[in-house]
PDB file of C-alpha atoms in Angstrom:
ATOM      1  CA  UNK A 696      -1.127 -14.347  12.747  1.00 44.00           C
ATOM      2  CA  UNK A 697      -2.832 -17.356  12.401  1.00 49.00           C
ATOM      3  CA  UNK A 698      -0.545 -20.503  12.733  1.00 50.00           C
ATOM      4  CA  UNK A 699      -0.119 -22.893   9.610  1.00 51.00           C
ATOM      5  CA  UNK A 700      -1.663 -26.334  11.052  1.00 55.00           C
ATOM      6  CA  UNK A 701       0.669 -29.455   9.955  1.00 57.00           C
ATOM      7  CA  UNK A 702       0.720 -30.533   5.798  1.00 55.00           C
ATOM      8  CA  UNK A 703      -0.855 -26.907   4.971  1.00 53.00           C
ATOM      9  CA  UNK A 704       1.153 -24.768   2.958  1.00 56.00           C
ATOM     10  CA  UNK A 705       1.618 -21.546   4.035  1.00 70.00           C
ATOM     11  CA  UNK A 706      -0.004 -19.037   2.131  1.00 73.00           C
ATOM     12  CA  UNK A 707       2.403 -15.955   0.996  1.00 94.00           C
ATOM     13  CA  UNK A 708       1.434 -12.393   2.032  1.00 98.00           C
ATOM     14  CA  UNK A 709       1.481  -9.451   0.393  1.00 98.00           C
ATOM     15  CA  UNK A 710       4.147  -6.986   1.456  1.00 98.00           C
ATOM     16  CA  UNK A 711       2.903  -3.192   1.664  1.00 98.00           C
ATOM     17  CA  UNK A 712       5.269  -0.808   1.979  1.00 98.00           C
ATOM     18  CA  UNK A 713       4.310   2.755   2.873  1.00 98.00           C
ATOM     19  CA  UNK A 714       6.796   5.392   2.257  1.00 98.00           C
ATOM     20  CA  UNK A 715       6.876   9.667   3.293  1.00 97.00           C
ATOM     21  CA  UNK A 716       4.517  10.835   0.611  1.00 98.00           C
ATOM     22  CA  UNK A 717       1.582  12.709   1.084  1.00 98.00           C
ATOM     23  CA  UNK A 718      -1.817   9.929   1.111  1.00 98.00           C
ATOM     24  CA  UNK A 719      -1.795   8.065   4.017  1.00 98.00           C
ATOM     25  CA  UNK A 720      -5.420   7.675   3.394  1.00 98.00           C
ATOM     26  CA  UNK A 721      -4.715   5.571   0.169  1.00 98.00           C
ATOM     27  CA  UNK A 722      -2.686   2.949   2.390  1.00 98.00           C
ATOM     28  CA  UNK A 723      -5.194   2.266   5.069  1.00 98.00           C
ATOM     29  CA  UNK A 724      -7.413   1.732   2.697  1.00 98.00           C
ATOM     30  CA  UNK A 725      -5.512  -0.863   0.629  1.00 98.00           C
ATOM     31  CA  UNK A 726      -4.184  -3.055   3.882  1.00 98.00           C
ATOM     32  CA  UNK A 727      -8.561  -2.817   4.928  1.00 98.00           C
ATOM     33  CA  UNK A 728      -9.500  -4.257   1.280  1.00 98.00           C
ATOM     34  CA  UNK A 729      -6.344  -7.205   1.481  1.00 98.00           C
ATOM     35  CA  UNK A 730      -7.463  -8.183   4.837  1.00 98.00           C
ATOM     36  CA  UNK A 731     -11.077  -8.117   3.560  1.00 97.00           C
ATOM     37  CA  UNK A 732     -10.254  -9.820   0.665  1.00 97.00           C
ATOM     38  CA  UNK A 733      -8.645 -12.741   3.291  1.00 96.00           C
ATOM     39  CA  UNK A 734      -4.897 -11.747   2.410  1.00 97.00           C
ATOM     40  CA  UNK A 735      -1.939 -11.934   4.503  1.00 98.00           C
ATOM     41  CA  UNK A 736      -0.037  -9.256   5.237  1.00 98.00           C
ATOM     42  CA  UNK A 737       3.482  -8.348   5.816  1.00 98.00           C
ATOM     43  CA  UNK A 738       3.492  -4.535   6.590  1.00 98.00           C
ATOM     44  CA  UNK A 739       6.786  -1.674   6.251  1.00 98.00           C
ATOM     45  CA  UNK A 740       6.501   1.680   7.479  1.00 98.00           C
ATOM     46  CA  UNK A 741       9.117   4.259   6.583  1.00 98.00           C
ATOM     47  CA  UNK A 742      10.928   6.555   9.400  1.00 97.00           C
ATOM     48  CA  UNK A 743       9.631   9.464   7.100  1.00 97.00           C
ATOM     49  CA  UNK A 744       6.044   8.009   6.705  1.00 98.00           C
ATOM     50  CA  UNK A 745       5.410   7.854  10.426  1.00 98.00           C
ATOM     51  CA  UNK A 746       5.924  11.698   9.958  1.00 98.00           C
ATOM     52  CA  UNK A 747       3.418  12.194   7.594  1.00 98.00           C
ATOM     53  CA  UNK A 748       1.433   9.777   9.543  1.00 98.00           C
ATOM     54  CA  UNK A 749       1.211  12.448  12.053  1.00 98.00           C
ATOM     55  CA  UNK A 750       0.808  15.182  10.055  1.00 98.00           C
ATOM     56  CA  UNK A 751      -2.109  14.265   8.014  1.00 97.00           C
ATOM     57  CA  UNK A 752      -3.923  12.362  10.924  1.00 97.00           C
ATOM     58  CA  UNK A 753      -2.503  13.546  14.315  1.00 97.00           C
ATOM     59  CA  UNK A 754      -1.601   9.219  15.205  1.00 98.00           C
ATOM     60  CA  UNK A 755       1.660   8.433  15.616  1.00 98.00           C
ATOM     61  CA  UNK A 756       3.448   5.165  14.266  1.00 98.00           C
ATOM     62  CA  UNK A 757       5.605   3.294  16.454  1.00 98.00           C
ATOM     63  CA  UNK A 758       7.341  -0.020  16.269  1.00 97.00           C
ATOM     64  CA  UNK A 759       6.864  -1.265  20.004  1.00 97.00           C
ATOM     65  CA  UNK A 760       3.367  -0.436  19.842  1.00 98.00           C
ATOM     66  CA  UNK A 761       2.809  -1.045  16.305  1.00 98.00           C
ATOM     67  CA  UNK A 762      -0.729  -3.165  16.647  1.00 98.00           C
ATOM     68  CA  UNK A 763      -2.455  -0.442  18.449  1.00 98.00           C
ATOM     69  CA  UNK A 764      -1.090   2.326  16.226  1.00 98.00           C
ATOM     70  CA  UNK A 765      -2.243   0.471  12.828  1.00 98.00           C
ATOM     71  CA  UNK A 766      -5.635  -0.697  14.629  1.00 98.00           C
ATOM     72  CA  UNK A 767      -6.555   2.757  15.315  1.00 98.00           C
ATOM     73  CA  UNK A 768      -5.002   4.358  11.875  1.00 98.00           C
ATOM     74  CA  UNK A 769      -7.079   1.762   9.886  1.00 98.00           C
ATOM     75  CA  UNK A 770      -9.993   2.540  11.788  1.00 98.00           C
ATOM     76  CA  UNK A 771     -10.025   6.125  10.471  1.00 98.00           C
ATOM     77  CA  UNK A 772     -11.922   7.093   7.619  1.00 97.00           C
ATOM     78  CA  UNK A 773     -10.138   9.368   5.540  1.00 97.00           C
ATOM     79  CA  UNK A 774     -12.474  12.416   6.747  1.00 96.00           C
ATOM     80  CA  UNK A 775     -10.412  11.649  10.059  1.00 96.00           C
ATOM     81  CA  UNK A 776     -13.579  10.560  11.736  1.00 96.00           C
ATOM     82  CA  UNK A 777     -12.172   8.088  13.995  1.00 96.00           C
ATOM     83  CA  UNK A 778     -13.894   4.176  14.613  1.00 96.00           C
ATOM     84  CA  UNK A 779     -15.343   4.127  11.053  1.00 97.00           C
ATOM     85  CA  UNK A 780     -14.071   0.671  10.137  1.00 98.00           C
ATOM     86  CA  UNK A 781     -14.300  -2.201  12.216  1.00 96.00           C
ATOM     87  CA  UNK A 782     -10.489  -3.532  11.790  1.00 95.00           C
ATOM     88  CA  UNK A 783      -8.819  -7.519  12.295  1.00 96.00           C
ATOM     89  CA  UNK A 784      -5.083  -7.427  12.204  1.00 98.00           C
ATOM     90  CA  UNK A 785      -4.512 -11.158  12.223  1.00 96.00           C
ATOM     91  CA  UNK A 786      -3.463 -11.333   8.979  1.00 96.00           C
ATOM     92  CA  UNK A 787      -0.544  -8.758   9.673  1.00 98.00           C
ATOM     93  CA  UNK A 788       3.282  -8.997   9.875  1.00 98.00           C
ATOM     94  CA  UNK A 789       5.133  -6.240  10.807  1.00 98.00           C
ATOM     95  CA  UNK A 790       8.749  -5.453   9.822  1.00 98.00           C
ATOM     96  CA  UNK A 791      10.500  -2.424  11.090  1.00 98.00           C
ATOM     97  CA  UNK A 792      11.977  -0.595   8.404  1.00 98.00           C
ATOM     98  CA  UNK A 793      15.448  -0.698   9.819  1.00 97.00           C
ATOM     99  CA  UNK A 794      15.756  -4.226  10.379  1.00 98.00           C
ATOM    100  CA  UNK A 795      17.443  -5.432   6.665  1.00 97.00           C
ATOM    101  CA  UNK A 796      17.604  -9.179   8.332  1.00 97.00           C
ATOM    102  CA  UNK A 797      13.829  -9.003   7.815  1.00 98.00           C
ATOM    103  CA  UNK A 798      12.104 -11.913   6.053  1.00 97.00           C
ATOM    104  CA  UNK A 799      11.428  -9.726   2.778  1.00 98.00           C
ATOM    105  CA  UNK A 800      15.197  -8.806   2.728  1.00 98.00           C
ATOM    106  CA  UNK A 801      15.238 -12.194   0.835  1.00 98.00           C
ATOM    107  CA  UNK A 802      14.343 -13.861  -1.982  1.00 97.00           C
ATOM    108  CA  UNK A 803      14.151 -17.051  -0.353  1.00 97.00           C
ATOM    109  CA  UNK A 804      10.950 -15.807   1.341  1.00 97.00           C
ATOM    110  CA  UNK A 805       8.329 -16.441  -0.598  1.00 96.00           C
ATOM    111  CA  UNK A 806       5.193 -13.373  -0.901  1.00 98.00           C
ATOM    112  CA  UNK A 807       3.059 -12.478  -3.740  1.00 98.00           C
ATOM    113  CA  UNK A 808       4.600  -9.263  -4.666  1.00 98.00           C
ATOM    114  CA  UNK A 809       4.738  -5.989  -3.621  1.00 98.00           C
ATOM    115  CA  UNK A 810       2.621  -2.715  -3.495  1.00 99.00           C
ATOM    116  CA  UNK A 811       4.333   0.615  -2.236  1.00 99.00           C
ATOM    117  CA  UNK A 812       1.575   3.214  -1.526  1.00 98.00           C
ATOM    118  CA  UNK A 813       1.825   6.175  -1.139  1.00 98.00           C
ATOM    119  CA  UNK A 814       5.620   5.922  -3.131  1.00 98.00           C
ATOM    120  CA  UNK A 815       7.674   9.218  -3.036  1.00 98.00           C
ATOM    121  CA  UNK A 816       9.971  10.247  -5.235  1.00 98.00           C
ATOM    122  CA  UNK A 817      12.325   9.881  -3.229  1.00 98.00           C
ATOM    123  CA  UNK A 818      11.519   6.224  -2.322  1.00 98.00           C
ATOM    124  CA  UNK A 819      10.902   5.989  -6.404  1.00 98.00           C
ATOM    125  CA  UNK A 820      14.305   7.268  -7.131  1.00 98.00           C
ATOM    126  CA  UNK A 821      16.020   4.510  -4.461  1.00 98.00           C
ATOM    127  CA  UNK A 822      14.569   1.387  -6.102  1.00 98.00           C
ATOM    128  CA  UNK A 823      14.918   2.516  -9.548  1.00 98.00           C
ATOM    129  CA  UNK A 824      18.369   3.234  -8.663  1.00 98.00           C
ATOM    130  CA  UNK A 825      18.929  -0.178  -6.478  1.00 96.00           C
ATOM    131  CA  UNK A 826      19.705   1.925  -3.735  1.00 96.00           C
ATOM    132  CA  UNK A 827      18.226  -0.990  -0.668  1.00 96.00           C
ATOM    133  CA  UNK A 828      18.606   2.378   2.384  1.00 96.00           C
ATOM    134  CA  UNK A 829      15.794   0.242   3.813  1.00 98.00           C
ATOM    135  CA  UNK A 830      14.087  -2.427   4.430  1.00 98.00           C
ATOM    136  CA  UNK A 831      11.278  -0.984   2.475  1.00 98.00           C
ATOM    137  CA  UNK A 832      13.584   0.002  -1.022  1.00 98.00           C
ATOM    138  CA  UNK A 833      15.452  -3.723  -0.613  1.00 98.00           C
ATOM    139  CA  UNK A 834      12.407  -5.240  -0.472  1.00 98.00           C
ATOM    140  CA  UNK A 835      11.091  -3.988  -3.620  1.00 98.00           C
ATOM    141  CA  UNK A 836      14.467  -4.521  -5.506  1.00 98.00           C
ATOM    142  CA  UNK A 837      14.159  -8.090  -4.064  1.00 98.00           C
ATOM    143  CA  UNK A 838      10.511  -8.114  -5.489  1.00 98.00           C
ATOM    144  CA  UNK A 839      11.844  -6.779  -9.133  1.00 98.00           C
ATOM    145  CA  UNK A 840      14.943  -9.131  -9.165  1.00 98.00           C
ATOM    146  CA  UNK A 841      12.778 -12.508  -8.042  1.00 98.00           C
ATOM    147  CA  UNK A 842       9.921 -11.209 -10.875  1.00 98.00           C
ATOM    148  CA  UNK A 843       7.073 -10.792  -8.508  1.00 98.00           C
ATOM    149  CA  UNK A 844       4.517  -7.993  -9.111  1.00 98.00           C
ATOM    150  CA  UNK A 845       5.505  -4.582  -7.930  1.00 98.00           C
ATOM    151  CA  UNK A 846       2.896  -2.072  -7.522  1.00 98.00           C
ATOM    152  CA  UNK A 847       4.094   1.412  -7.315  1.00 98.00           C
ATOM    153  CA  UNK A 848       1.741   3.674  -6.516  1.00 98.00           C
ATOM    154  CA  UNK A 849       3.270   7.409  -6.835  1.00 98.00           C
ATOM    155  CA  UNK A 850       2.001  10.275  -4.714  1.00 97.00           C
ATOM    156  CA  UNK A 851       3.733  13.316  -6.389  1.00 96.00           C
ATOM    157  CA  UNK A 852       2.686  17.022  -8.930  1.00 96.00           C
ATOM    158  CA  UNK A 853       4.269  17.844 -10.853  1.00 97.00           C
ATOM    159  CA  UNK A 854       6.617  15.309 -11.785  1.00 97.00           C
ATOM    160  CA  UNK A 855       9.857  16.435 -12.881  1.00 98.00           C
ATOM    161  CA  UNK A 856      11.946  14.631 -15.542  1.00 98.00           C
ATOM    162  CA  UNK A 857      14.527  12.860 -13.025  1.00 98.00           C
ATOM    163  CA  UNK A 858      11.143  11.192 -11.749  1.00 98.00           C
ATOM    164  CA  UNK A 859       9.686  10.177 -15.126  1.00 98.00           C
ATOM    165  CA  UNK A 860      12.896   8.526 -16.266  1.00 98.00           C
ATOM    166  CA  UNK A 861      12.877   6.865 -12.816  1.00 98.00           C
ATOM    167  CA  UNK A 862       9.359   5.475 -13.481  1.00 98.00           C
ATOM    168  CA  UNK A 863      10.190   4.348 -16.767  1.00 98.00           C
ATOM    169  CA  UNK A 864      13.095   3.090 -15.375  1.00 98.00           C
ATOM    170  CA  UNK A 865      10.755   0.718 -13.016  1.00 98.00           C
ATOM    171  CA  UNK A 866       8.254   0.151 -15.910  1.00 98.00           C
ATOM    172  CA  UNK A 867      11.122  -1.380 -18.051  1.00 98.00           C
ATOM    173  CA  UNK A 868      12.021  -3.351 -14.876  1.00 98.00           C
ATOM    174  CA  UNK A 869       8.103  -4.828 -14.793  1.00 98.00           C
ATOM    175  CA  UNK A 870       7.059  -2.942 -12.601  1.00 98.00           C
ATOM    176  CA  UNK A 871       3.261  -1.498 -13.197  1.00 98.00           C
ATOM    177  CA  UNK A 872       2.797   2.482 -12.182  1.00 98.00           C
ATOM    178  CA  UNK A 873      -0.427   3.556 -10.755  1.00 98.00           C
ATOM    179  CA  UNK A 874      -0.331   7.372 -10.573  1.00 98.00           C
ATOM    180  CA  UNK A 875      -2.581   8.073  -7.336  1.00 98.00           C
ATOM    181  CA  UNK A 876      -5.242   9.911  -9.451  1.00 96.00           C
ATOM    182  CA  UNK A 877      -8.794   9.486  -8.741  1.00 96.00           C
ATOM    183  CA  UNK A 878     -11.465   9.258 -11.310  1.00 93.00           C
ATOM    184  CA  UNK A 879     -15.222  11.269 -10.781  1.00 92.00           C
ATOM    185  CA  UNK A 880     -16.808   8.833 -13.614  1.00 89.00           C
ATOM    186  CA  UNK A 881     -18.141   6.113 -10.373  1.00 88.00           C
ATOM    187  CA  UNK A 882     -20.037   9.012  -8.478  1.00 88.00           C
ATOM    188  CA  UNK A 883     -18.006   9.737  -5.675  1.00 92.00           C
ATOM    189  CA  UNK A 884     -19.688  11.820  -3.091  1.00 94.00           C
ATOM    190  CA  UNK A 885     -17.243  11.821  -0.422  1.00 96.00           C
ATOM    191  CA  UNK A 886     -13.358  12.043  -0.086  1.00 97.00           C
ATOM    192  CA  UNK A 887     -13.692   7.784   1.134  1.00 97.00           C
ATOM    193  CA  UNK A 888     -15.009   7.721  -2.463  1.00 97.00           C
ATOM    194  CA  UNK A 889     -11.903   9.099  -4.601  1.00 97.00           C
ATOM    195  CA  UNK A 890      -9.563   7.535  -1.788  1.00 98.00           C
ATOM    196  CA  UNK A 891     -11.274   3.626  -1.983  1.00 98.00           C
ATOM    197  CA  UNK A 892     -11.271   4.418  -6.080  1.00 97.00           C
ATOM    198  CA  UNK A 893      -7.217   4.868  -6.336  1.00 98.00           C
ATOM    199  CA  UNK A 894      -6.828   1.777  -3.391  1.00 98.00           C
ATOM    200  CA  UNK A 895      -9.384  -0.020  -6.042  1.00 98.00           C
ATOM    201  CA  UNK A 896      -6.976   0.677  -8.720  1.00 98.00           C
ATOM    202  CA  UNK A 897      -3.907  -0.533  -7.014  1.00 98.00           C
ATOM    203  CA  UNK A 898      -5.368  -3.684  -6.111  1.00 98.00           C
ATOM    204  CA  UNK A 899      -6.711  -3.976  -9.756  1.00 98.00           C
ATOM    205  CA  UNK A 900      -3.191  -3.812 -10.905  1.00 98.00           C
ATOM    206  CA  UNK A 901      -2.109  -6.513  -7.972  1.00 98.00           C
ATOM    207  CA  UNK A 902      -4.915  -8.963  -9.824  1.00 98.00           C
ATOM    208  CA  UNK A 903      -6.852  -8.582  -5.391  1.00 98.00           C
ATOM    209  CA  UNK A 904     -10.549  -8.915  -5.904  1.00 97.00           C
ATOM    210  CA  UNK A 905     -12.607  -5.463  -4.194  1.00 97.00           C
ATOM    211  CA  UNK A 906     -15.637  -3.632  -4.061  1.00 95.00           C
ATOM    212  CA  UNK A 907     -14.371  -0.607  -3.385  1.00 96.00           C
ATOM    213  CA  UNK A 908     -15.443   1.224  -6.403  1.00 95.00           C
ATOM    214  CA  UNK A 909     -18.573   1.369  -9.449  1.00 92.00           C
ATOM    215  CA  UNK A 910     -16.884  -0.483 -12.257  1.00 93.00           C
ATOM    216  CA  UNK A 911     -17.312   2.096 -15.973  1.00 88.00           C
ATOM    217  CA  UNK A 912     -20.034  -0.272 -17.422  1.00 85.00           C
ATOM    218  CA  UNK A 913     -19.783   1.677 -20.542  1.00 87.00           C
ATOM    219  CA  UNK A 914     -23.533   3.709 -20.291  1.00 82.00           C
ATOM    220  CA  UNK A 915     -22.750   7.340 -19.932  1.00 85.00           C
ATOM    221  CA  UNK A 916     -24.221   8.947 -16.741  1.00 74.00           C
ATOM    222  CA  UNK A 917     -24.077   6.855 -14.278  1.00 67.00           C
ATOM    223  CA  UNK A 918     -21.587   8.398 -12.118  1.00 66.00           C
ATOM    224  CA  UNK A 919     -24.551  11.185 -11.406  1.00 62.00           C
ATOM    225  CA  UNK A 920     -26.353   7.801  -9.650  1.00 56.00           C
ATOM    226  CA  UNK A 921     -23.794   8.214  -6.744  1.00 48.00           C
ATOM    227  CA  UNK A 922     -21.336   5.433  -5.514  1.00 41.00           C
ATOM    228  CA  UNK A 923     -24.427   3.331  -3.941  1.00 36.00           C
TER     229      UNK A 923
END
């Protein structure tokens, strides 16, 4: 991290907390467009996540050799091809998910919000219910209670009732919902292009600037141009 130099003030990251669902794809591609966008980041990865992790990309996730893990996860495009991003971690915190102490266990320490992608339901059910298992759930109670933006991106089909009222039950706490759905109108023509669409939406909700999709201009047929 790069050291705040005497009189600056420190500028507040973004924490990202990645949870068990399926889309790991959709979180490496949200932390490369914050530290793109020249955003700090303070990064929580779920004990169930690092299992999925492994599953959908054969890396594994661990917390003693966390900066050589994440450099090589963010370097993979989400065909798997590996080395297709060049990646800088210097904006990046890490925070086990065990460790409630953490800085984000707080509301004293100031961030800009939060953005939980992929979210299970499982992880949706736990901070809709106040639940704080981990660091990752207290932290986004701790978002909701000091009114900071909470981005909850769910990774789940079909959703089953208990879900929906949990969602609503984050919506009514100010929370915004961004289904991980990807949209064909901006001419995808590979699976980067649906994946960088729904990371594009998730930033969109956390007011992050990004190229990382065709915006709908409103002039039908475009998406046949491709995604340039």
């Amino acid at each position: 991290m790069n050291p705040v130099k005497p009189g600056e003030t420190p500028r507040a990251p973004w924490i990202v907390g990645v949870s068990g669902a399926s889309g790991t794809p959709y979180a490496a591609a949200v932390l490369r467009a914050l530290l793109a966008a020249g955003e700090r980041v303070d990064l929580i990865v779920s004990r169930a996540s690092r299992l999925t992790l492994l599953d959908e990309t054969g890396l594994p996730f661990r917390d003693a050799h966390w900066q050589g893990d994440l450099r090589e996860w963010l370097a993979r495009g989400a065909d798997g091809k590996p080395g297709t991003f060049a990646v800088d971690l210097g904006g990046v915190r890490y925070w086990s998910a065990g460790d409630l102490a953490a800085g984000p266990s707080s509301g004293s320490y100031g961030t800009q919000g939060m953005l939980i992608v992929p979210a299970s339901t499982a992880c949706v059910a736990g901070v809709a219910l106040g639940l704080s298992k981990d660091l990752l759930q207290r932290a986004a109670s701790v978002t909701l209670k000091e009114r900071r933006p909470l981005i909850v991106a769910v990774r789940e089909t079909p959703l089953n009732g208990q879900t929906l009222r949990h969602l609503v039950t984050l919506d009514d706490a100010g929370a915004s919902v961004v289904p991980t759905s990807p949209a064909f109108y901006a001419g995808a023509t590979h699976i980067q292009d649906l994946v960088d669409f729904v990371a594009g939406r998730i930033l969109d909700a956390a007011g992050v600037p990004h190229t990382l999709y065709r915006r709908w201009t409103g002039e039908l047929g475009g998406g046949g141009q491709g995604s340039g």
